[in-house]
GROMACS .gro file of C-alpha atoms in nm:
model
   95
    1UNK     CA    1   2.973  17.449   7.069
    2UNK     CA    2   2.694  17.643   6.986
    3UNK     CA    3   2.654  17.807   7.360
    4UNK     CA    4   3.001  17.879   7.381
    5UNK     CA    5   2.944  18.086   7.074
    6UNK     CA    6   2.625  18.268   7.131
    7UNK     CA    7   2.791  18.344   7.476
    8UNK     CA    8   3.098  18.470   7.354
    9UNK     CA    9   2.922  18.692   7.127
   10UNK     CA   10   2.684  18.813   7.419
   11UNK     CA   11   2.995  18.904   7.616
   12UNK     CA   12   3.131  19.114   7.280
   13UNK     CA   13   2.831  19.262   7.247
   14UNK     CA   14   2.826  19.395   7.614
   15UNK     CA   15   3.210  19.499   7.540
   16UNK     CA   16   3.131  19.682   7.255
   17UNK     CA   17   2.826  19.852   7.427
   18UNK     CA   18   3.042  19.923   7.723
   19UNK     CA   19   3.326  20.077   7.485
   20UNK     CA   20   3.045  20.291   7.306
   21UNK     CA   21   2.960  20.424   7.658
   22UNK     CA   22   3.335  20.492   7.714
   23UNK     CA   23   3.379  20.676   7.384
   24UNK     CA   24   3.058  20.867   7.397
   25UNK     CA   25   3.147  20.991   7.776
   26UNK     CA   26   3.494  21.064   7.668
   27UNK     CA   27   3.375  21.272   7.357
   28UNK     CA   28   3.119  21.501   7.482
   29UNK     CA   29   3.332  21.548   7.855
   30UNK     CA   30   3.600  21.667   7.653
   31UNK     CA   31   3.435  21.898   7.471
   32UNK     CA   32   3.246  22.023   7.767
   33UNK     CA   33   3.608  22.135   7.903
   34UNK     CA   34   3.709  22.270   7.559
   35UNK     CA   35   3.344  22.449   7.555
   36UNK     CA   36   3.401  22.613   7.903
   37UNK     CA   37   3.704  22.726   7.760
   38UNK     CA   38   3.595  22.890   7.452
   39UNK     CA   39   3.249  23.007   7.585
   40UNK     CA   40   3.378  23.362   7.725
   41UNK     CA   41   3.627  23.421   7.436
   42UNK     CA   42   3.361  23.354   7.177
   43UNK     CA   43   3.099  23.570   7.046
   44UNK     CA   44   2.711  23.409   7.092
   45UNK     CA   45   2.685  23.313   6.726
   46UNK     CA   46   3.025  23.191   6.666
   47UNK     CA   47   3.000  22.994   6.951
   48UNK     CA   48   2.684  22.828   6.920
   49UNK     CA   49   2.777  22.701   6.576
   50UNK     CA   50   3.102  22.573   6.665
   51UNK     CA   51   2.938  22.360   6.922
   52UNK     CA   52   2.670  22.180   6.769
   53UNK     CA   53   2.889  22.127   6.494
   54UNK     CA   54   3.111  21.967   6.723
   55UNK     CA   55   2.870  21.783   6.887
   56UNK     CA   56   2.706  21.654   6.569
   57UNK     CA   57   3.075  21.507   6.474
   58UNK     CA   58   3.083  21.383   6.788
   59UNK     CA   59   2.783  21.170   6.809
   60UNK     CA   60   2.858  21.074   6.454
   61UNK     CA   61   3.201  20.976   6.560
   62UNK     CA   62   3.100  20.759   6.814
   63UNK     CA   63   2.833  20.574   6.655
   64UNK     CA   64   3.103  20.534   6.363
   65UNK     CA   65   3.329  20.371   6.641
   66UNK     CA   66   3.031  20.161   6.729
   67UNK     CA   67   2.935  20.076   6.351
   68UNK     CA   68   3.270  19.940   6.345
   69UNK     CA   69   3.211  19.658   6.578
   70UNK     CA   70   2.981  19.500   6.303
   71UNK     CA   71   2.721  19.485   6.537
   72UNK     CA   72   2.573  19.802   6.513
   73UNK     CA   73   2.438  19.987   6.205
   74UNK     CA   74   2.249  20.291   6.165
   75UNK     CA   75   2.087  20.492   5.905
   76UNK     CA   76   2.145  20.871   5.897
   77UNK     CA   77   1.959  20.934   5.546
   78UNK     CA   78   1.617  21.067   5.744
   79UNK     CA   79   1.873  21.323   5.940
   80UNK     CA   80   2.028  21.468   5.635
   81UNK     CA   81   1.703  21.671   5.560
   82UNK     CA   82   1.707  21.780   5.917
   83UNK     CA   83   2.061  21.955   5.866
   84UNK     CA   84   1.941  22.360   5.820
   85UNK     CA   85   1.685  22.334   6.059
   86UNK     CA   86   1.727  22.579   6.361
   87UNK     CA   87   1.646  22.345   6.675
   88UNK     CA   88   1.481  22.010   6.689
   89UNK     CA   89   1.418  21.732   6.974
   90UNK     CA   90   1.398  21.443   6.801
   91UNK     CA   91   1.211  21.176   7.023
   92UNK     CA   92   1.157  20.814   6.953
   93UNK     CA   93   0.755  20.740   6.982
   94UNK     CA   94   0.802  20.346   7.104
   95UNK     CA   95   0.377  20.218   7.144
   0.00000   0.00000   0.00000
């Protein structure tokens, strides 16, 4: 009985991990269209903060969808002091 379970939940976690894909690739190639739409209509500025703001809700969205699954949970605190920054790359350092 115990198997059956830890296999079960293996095969949610790949669903949910596979659904995360789905949901990121489905945010950000929307908003790529939307983007290529709005790129000659809108100034520089305007533009530039309309789309990392939408990609910031984005990629917040879609780790929301994934915190969901009770599997996954993440900690944004560290990024809040990040937010008026101008550009970052924020890289994991894994040893």
């Amino acid at each position: 009985m115990k198997f059956l379970f830890r296999l079960l939940l293996a095969f949610y976690d790949y669903v949910i991990c596979a659904v995360g894909v789905c949901v990121f690739a489905g945010i950000f190639l929307s908003w790529s269209l939307v983007a290529l739409i709005l790129r000659p209509l809108l100034p520089v500025n305007i533009g530039r903060a309309i789309g990392r703001t939408y990609i910031m809700a984005g990629f917040r969205a879609c780790l929301g969808c994934l915190s969901l699954s009770g599997r996954f949970h993440f900690d944004f605190s560290a990024l809040g002091a990040l937010r008026n920054e101008k550009s970052l790359i924020i890289a994991c350092n894994h040893q």
